[in-house]
Short mmCIF file of C-alpha atoms in Angstrom, two decimals:
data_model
loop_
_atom_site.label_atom_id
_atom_site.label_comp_id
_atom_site.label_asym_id
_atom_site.label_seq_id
_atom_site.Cartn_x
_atom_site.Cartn_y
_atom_site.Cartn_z
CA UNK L 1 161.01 98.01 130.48
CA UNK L 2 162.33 101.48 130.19
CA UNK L 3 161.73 101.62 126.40
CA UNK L 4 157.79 101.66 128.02
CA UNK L 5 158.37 104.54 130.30
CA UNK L 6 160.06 106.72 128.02
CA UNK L 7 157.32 106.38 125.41
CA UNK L 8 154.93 107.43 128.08
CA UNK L 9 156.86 109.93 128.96
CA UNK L 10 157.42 111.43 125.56
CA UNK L 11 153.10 111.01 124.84
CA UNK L 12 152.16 112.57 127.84
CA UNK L 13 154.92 115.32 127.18
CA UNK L 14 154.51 115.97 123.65
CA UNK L 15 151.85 117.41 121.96
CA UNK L 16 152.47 116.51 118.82
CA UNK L 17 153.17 112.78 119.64
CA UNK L 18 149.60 112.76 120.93
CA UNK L 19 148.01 113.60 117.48
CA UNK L 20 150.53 111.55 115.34
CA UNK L 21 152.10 108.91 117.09
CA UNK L 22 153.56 107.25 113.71
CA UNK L 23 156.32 110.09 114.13
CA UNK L 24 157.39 108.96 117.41
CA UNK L 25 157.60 105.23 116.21
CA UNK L 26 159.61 106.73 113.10
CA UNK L 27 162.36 108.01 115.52
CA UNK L 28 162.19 104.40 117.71
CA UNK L 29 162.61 102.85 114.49
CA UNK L 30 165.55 105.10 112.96
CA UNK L 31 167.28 104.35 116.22
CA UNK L 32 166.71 100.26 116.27
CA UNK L 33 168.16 100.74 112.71
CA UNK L 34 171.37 102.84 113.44
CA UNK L 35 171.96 100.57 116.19
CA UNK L 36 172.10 97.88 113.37
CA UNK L 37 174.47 99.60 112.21
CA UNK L 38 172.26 100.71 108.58
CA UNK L 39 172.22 104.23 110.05
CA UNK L 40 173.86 107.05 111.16
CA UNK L 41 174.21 106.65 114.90
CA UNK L 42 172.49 109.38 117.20
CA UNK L 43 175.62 109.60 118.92
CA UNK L 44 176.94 111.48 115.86
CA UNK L 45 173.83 113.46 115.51
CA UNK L 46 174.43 114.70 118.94
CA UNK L 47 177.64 116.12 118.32
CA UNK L 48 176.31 118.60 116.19
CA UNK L 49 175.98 121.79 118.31
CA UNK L 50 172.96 123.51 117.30
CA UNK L 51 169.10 121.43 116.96
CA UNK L 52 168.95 122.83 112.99
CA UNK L 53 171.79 120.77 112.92
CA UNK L 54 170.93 117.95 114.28
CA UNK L 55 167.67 117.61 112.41
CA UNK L 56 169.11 117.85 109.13
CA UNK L 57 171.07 115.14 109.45
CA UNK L 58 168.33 113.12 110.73
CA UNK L 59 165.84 114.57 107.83
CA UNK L 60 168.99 113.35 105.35
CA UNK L 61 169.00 110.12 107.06
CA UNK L 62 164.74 109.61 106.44
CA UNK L 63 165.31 110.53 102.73
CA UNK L 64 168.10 107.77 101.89
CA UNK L 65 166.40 105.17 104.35
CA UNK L 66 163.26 105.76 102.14
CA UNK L 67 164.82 105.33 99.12
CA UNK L 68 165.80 102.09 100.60
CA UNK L 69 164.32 98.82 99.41
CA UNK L 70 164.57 97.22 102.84
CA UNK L 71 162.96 100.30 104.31
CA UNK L 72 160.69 102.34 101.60
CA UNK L 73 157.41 104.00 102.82
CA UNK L 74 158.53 103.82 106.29
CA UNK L 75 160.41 107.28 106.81
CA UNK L 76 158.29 110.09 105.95
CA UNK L 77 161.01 113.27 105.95
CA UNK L 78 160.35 115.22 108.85
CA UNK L 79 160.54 118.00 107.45
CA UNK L 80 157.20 117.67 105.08
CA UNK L 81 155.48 118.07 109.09
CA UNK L 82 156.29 121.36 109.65
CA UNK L 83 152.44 122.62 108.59
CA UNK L 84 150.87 119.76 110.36
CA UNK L 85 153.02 120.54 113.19
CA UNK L 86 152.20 124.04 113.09
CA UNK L 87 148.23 123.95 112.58
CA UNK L 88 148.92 121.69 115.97
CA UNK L 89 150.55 124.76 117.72
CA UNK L 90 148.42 127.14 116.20
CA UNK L 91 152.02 128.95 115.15
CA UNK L 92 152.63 131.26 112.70
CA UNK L 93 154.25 130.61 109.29
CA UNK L 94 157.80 129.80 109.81
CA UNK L 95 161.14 128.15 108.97
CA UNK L 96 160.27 124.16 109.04
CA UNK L 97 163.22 123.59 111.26
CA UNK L 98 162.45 126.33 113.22
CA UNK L 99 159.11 124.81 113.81
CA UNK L 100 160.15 121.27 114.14
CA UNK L 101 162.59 122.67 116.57
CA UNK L 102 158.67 122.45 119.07
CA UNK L 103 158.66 118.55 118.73
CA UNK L 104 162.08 117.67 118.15
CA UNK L 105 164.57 118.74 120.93
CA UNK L 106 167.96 117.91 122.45
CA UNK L 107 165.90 116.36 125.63
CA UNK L 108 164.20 114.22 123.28
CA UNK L 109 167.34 113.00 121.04
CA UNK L 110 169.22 112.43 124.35
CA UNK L 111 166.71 110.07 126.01
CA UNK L 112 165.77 107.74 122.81
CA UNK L 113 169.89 107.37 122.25
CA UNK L 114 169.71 105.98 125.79
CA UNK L 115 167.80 103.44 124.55
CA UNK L 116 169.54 100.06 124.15
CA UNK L 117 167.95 97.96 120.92
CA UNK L 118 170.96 96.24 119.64
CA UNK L 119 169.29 93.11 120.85
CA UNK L 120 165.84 93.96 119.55
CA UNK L 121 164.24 91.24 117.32
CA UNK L 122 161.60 91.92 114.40
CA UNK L 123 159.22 90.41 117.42
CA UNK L 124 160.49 93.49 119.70
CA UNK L 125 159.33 95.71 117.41
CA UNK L 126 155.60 94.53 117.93
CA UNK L 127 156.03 95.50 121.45
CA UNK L 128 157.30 98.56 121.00
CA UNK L 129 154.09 99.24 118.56
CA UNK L 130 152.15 98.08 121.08
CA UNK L 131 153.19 100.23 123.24
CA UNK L 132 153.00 103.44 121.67
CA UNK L 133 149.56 102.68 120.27
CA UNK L 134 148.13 101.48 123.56
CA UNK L 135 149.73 105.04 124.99
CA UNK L 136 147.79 106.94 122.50
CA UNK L 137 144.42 105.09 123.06
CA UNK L 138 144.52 105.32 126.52
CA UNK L 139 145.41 109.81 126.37
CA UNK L 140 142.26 109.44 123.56
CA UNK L 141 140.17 107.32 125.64
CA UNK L 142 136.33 108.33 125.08
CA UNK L 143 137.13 110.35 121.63
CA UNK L 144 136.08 109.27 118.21
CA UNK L 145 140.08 109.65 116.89
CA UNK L 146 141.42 106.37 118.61
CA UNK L 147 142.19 104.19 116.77
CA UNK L 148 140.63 100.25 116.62
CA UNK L 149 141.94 98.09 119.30
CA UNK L 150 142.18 94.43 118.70
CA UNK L 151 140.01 93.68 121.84
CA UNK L 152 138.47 90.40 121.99
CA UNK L 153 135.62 90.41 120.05
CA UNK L 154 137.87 90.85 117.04
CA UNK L 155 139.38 87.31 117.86
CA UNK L 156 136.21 86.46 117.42
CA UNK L 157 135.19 87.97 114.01
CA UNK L 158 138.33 86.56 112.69
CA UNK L 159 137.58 83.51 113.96
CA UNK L 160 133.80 82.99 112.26
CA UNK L 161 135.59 84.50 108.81
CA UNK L 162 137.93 81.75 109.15
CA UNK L 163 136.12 78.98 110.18
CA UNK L 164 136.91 76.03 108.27
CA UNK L 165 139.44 77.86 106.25
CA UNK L 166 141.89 79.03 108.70
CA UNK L 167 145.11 77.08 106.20
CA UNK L 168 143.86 77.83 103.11
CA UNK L 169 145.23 80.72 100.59
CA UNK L 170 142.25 83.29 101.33
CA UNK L 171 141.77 87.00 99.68
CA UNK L 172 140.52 89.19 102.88
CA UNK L 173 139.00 92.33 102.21
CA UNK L 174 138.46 95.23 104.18
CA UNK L 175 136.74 98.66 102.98
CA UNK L 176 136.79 100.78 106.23
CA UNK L 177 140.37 99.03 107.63
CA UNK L 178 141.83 101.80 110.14
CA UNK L 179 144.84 101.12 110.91
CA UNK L 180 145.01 97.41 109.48
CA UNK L 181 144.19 95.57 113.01
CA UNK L 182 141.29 93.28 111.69
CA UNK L 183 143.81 92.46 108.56
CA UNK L 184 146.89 91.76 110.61
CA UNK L 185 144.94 89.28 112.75
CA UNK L 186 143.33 87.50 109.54
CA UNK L 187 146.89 86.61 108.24
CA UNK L 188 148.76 83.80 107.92
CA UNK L 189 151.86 83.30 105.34
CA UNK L 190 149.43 82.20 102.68
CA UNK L 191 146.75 84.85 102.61
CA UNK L 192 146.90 88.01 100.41
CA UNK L 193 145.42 91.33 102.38
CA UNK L 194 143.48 93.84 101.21
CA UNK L 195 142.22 97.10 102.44
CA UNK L 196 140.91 100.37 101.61
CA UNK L 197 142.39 103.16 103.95
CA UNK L 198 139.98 106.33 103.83
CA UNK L 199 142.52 108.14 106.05
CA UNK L 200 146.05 109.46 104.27
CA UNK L 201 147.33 110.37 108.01
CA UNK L 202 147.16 106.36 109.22
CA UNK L 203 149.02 105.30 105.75
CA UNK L 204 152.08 104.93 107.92
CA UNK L 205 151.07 103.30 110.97
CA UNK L 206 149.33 100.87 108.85
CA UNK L 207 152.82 99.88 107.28
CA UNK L 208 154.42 100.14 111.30
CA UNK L 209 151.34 97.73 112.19
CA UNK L 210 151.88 95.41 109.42
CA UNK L 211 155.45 95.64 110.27
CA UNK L 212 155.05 94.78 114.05
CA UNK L 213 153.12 91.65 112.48
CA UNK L 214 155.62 90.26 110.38
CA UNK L 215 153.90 91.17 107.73
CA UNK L 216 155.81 91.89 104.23
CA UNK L 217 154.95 94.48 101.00
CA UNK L 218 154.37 91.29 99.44
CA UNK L 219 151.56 89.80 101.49
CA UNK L 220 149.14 92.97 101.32
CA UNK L 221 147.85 95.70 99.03
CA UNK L 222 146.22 98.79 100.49
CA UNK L 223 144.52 101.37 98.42
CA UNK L 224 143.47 105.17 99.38
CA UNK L 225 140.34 106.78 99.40
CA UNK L 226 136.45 106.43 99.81
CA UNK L 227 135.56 102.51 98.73
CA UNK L 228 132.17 104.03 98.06
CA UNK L 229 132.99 106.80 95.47
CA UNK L 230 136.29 104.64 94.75
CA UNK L 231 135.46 101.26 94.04
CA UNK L 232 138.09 98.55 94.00
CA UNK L 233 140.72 99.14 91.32
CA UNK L 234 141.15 95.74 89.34
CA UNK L 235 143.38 95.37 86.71
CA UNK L 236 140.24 93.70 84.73
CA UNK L 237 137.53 95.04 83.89
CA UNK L 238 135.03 93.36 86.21
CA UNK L 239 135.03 93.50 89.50
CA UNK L 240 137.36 91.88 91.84
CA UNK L 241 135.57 89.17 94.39
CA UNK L 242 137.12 87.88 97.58
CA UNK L 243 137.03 84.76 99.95
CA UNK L 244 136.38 86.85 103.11
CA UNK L 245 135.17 89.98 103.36
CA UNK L 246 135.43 91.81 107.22
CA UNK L 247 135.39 95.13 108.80
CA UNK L 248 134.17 97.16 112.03
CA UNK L 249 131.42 99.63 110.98
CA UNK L 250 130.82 100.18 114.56
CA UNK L 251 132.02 103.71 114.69
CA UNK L 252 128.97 105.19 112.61
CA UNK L 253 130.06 105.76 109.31
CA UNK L 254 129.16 107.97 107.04
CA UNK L 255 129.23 108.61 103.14
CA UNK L 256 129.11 111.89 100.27
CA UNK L 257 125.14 111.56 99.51
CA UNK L 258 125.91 111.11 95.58
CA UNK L 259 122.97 110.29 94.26
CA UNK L 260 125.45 109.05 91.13
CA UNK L 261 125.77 105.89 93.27
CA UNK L 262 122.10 105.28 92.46
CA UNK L 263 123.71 103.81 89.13
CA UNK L 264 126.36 101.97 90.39
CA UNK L 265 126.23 98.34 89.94
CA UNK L 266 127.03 97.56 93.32
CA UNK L 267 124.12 99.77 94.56
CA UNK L 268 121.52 99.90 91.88
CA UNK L 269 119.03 97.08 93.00
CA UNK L 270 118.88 98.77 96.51
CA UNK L 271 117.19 102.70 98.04
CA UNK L 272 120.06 104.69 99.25
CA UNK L 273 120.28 105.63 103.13
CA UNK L 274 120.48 108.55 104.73
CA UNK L 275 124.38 110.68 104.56
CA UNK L 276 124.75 109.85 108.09
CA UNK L 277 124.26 106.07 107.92
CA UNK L 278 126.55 104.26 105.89
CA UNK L 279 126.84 100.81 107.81
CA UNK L 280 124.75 99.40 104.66
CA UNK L 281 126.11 101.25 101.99
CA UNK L 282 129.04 99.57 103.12
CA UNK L 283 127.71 95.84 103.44
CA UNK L 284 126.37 96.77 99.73
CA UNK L 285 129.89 97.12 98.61
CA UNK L 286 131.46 93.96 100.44
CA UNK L 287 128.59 91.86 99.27
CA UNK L 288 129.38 93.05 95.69
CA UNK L 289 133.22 91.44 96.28
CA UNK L 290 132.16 88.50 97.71
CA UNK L 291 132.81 85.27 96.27
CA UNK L 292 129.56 83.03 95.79
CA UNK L 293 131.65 81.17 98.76
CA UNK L 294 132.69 83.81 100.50
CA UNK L 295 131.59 84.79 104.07
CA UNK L 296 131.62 88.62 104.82
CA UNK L 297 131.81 89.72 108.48
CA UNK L 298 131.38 93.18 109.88
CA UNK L 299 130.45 94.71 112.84
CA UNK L 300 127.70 97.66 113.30
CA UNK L 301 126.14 99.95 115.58
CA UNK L 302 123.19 98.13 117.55
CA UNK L 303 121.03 100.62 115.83
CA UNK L 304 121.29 99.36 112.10
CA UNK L 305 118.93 96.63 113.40
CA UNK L 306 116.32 98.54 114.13
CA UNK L 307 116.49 101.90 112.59
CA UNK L 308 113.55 103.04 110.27
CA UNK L 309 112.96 104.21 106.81
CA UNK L 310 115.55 103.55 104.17
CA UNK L 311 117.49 101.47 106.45
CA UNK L 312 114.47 99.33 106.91
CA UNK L 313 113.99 98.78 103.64
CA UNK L 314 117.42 97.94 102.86
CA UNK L 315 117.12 95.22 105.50
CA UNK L 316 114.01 94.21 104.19
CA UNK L 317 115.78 93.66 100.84
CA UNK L 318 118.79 91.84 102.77
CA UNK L 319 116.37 89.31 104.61
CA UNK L 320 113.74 88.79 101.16
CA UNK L 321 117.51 87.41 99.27
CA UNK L 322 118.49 85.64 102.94
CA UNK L 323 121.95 86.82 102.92
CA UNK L 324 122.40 87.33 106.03
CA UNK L 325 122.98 84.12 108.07
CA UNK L 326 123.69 85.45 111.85
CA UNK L 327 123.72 88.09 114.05
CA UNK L 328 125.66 88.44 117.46
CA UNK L 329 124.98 90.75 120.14
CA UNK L 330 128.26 92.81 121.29
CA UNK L 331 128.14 94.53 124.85
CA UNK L 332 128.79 98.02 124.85
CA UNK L 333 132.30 97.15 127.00
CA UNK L 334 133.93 95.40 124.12
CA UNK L 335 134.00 97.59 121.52
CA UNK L 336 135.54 101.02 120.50
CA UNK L 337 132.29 102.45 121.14
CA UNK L 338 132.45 102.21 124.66
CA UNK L 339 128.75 103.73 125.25
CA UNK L 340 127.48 102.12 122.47
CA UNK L 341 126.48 98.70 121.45
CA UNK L 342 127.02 96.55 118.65
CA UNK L 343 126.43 93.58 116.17
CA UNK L 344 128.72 91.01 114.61
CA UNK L 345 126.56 90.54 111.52
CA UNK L 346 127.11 87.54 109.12
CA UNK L 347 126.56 87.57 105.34
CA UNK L 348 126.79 84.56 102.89
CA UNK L 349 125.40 84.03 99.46
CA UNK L 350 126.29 80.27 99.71
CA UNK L 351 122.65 78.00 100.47
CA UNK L 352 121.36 81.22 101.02
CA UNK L 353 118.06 79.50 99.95
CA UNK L 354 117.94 76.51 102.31
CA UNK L 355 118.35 78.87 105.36
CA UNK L 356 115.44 79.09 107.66
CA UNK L 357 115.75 82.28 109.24
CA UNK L 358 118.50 84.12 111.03
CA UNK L 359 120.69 82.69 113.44
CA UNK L 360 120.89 85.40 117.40
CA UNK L 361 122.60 85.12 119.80
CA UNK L 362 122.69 87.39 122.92
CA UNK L 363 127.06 87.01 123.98
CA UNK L 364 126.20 89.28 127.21
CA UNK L 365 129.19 88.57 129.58
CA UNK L 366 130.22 85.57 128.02
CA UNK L 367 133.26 87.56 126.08
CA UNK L 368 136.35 87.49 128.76
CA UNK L 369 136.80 91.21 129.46
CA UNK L 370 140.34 92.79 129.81
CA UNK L 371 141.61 96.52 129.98
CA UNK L 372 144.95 95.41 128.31
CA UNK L 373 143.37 94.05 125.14
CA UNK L 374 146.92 93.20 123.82
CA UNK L 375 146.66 90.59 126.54
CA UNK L 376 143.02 89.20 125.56
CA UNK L 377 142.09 86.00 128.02
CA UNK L 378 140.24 84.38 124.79
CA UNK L 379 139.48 80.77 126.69
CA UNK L 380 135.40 81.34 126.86
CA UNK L 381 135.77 82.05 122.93
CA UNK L 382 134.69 78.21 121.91
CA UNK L 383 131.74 78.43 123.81
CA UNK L 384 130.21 81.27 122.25
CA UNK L 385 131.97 79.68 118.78
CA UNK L 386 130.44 76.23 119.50
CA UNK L 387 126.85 78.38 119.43
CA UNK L 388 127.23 79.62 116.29
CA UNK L 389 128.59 76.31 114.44
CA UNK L 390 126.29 74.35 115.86
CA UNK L 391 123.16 76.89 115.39
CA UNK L 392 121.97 76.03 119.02
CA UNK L 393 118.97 77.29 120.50
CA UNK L 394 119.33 77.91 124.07
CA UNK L 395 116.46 80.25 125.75
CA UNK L 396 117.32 83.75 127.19
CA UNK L 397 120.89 83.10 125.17
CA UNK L 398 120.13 81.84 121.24
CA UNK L 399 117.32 81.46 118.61
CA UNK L 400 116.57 81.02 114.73
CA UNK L 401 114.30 84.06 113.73
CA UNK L 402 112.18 82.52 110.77
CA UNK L 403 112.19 84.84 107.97
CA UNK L 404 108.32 84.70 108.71
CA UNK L 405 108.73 86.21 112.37
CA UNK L 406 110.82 88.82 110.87
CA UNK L 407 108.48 90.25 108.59
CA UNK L 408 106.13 90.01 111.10
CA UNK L 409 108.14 92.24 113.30
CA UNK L 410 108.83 94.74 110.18
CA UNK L 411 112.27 93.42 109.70
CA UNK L 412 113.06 95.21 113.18
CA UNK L 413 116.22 92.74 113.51
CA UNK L 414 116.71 93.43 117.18
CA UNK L 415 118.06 90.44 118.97
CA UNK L 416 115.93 90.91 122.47
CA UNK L 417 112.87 90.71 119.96
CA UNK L 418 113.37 87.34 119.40
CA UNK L 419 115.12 85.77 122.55
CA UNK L 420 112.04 86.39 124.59
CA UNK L 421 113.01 84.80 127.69
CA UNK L 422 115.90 87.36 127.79
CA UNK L 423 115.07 89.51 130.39
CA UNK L 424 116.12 92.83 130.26
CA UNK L 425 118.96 93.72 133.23
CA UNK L 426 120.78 96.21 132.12
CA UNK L 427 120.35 100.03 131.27
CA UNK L 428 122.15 99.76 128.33
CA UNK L 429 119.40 96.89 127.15
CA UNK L 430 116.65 98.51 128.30
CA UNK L 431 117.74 101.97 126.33
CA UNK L 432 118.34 99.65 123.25
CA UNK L 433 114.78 98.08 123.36
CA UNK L 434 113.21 100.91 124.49
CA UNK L 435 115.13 102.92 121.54
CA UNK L 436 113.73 100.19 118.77
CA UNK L 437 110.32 100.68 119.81
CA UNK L 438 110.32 104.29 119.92
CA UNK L 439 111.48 104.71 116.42
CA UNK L 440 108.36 102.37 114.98
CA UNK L 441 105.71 104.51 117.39
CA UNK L 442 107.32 107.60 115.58
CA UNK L 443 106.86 106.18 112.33
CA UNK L 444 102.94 105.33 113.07
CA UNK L 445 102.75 109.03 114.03
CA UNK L 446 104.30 110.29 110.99
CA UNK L 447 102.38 108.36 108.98
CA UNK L 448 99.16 109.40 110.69
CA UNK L 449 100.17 113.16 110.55
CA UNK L 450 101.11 112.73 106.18
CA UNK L 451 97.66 110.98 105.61
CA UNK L 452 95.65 114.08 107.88
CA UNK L 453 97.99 116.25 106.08
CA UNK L 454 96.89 114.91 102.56
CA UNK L 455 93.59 114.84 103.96
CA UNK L 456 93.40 118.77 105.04
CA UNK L 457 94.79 119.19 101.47
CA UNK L 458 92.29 117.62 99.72
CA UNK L 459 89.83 120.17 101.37
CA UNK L 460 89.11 123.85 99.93
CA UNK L 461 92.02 125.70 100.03
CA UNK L 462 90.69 128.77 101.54
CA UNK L 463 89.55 126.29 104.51
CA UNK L 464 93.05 124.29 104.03
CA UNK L 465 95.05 127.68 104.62
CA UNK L 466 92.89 128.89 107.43
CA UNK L 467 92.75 126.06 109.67
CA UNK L 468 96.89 125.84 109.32
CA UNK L 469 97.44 129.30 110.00
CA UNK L 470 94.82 128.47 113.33
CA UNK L 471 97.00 125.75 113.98
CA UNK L 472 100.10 127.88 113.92
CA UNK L 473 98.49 130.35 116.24
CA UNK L 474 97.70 127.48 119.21
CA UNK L 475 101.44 126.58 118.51
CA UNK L 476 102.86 129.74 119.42
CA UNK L 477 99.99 130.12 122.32
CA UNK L 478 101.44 127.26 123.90
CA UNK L 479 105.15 128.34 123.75
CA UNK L 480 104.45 131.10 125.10
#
């Protein structure tokens, strides 16, 4: 369609549209709007003579939409971008319609009036989302700012949160939601939405994404900041719990290092991790919103499996209350991480006590894989469902890790551990195994080297201080 090749056009040409694409769908959307006749037309704009012009009377047009019930929250003025639009350019200080005048230009106004959308639909609108936010993954691709795709993998974490439940009025929660794609695909008319956006810049494509989805003020509530060091507001005074708890963790997440948290109820019975590693700082949180019948889903980095120290202890605190319930293996190809692995990890405090162990299983290639994850071929889905319902145990695929088996392997929650018949055919496996037991070999060492250590301590000092500074002077031998 050429609505398609003007918006590549217009990403691959503009600058700015590559860092904030939500502008770009504010002008698509003004236009599908005047052609409805609930604006002024861009055929008027245009016969102002000069681009200052012109862009006040758009900027006029964003303030009244805004004020709009139909339309408020969706038409940020334009002019309130001139400093992000100049930090972009590196410009000086200057006029905001002067430096508006970079992004904004006759060109631009001239192609989207071509654009024909008096017969666009609410649906069209997803399209046109679609389109723009495909665009701006694809001139992103292998950077950390892209932002979550609904690949398949997320059919499939909506589908285990659902499972059973998929009619009923359900609360869905989640703390680290992007722009809103694991929320949009959890909703049906009856379900209320809830998410904690940590990034003010995404506010808006969240309400163009909910938008695109059908997807009305009244269905969700989004709240800004750090869910960590801003817990849930509830209008009580204890906390608010949910039926389904799910997010993707999978990009690494991180978190302030407050040691305040240390008294938080949410966080109080647990060590905290490291600053860098915030996957279970996060599960922390969820678990502390989740109904006693909830089900919490989230995906992680392969590496809060195996990871040592505080992380191990957290899982070994995790495992000792059997909360979690499964764990699914996530090739490196269908997530946003795309040299990275990761885990669909299951939590539920529901017969936590008559669970055996943890349910793993190994997807590998069974997910259908598509570079146009819009278009998701989703058919091998119920086999890798059917697994998990049915808890089957199928070698080199499945297993139940007994709680007993776990310990024994330090609470190292590595799948390949545990479906031994797996063998090992990819690089990306072997790194992964070869990674997990690397980081226990390290620990051994470090523990060997802080009980010499106390050791050489416990000796005279004089004889303490020498045979360090000896040490020291080998050290530097060698380097050089």
């Amino acid at each position: 369609m050429i609505y398609q090749l003007l918006i590549r056009k217009w990403m691959k040409e503009n600058k700015y549209f590559q860092k904030t694409p939500e502008l770009l769908l504010q002008f698509i959307l003004y236009k599908l709007i005047a052609d409805k006749g609930d604006a002024l037309s861009l055929e008027e704009v245009l016969t102002e003579e000069t681009i200052e012009a012109k862009l006040k009377r758009i900027d006029s047009e964003f303030k009244r939409l805004n004020n709009l019930p139909g339309y408020r929250g969706f038409f940020t003025p334009i002019t309130d971008r001139h400093q992000q639009i100049r930090l972009i350019f590196w410009d000086k200080p200057g006029d905001p319609l002067s430096v508006l005048q970079k992004v904004i230009t006759d060109d631009f106004l001239t192609e989207l009036n071509s654009l024909e959308l008096k017969r666009f639909s609410p649906n069209d609108w997803g399209r046109i989302y679609d389109s723009v936010i495909d665009m701006y993954n694809w001139l992103q691709r292998g950077k950390t700012n892209s932002f979550d795709n609904p690949s398949p993998f997320y059919h499939l974490m909506v589908r285990l949160a659902l499972f059973g439940r998929k009619d009923h009025e359900l609360s869905i929660y989640d703390p680290n939601m992007g722009v809103g794609n694991l929320l949009t695909k959890s909703f049906n008319q009856k379900n209320q939405l809830n998410g904690h956006n940590t990034e003010a810049y995404s506010d808006l494509l969240i309400q163009f994404n909910f938008l695109a989805h059908g997807i009305s003020g009244n269905n969700y509530q989004i709240q800004l900041g750090d869910p960590l060091m801003q817990d849930w507001h509830s209008k009580k005074d204890i906390p608010e719990k949910f039926d389904v708890v799910i997010s993707d963790l999978s990009n690494g997440e991180s978190w302030s290092g407050d040691k305040k948290l240390a008294e938080d109820y949410r966080f109080k019975d647990y060590p905290l991790p490291p600053k860098s590693m915030a996957e279970y700082m996060y599960i922390l949180h969820g678990l502390a919103h989740l109904k006693e019948d909830g089900i919490m889903v989230v995906c992680l980095p392969a590496g809060a499996l195996y990871r040592i120290g505080l992380e191990e202890q957290l899982r070994k605190r995790l495992v000792e209350q059997h909360l979690i319930e499964s764990i699914l293996a996530i090739p490196a190809k269908y997530t946003n991480q795309p040299r990275k692995s990761s885990v669909v990890m299951i939590l539920s405090k529901k017969r936590s006590k008559e669970r055996t162990g943890i349910y793993m299983l190994d997807i590998g290639d069974e997910l259908p894989y598509s570079h146009y994850s819009h278009f998701p071929r989703i058919h091998t889905l119920p086999k890798i469902f059917r697994s998990y319902i049915q808890q089957e145990s199928i070698p080199g695929w499945s297993t139940v890790a007994s709680w007993e088996a776990i310990a024994a392997n330090d609470y190292n929650l590595t799948i390949l551990k545990y479906v031994m018949d797996k063998k090992l055919q990819t690089d990306e496996e072997k790194i992964e195994y070869q990674m997990s037991a690397y980081a226990r070999a390290t620990l051994e060492v470090r523990e060997g080297e802080s009980s010499l250590h106390q050791l050489m301590q416990n000796l005279d000092e004089k004889k303490y201080r020498q045979m360090t500074h000896d040490k020291r002077l080998r050290i530097e031998k060698i380097k050089d």
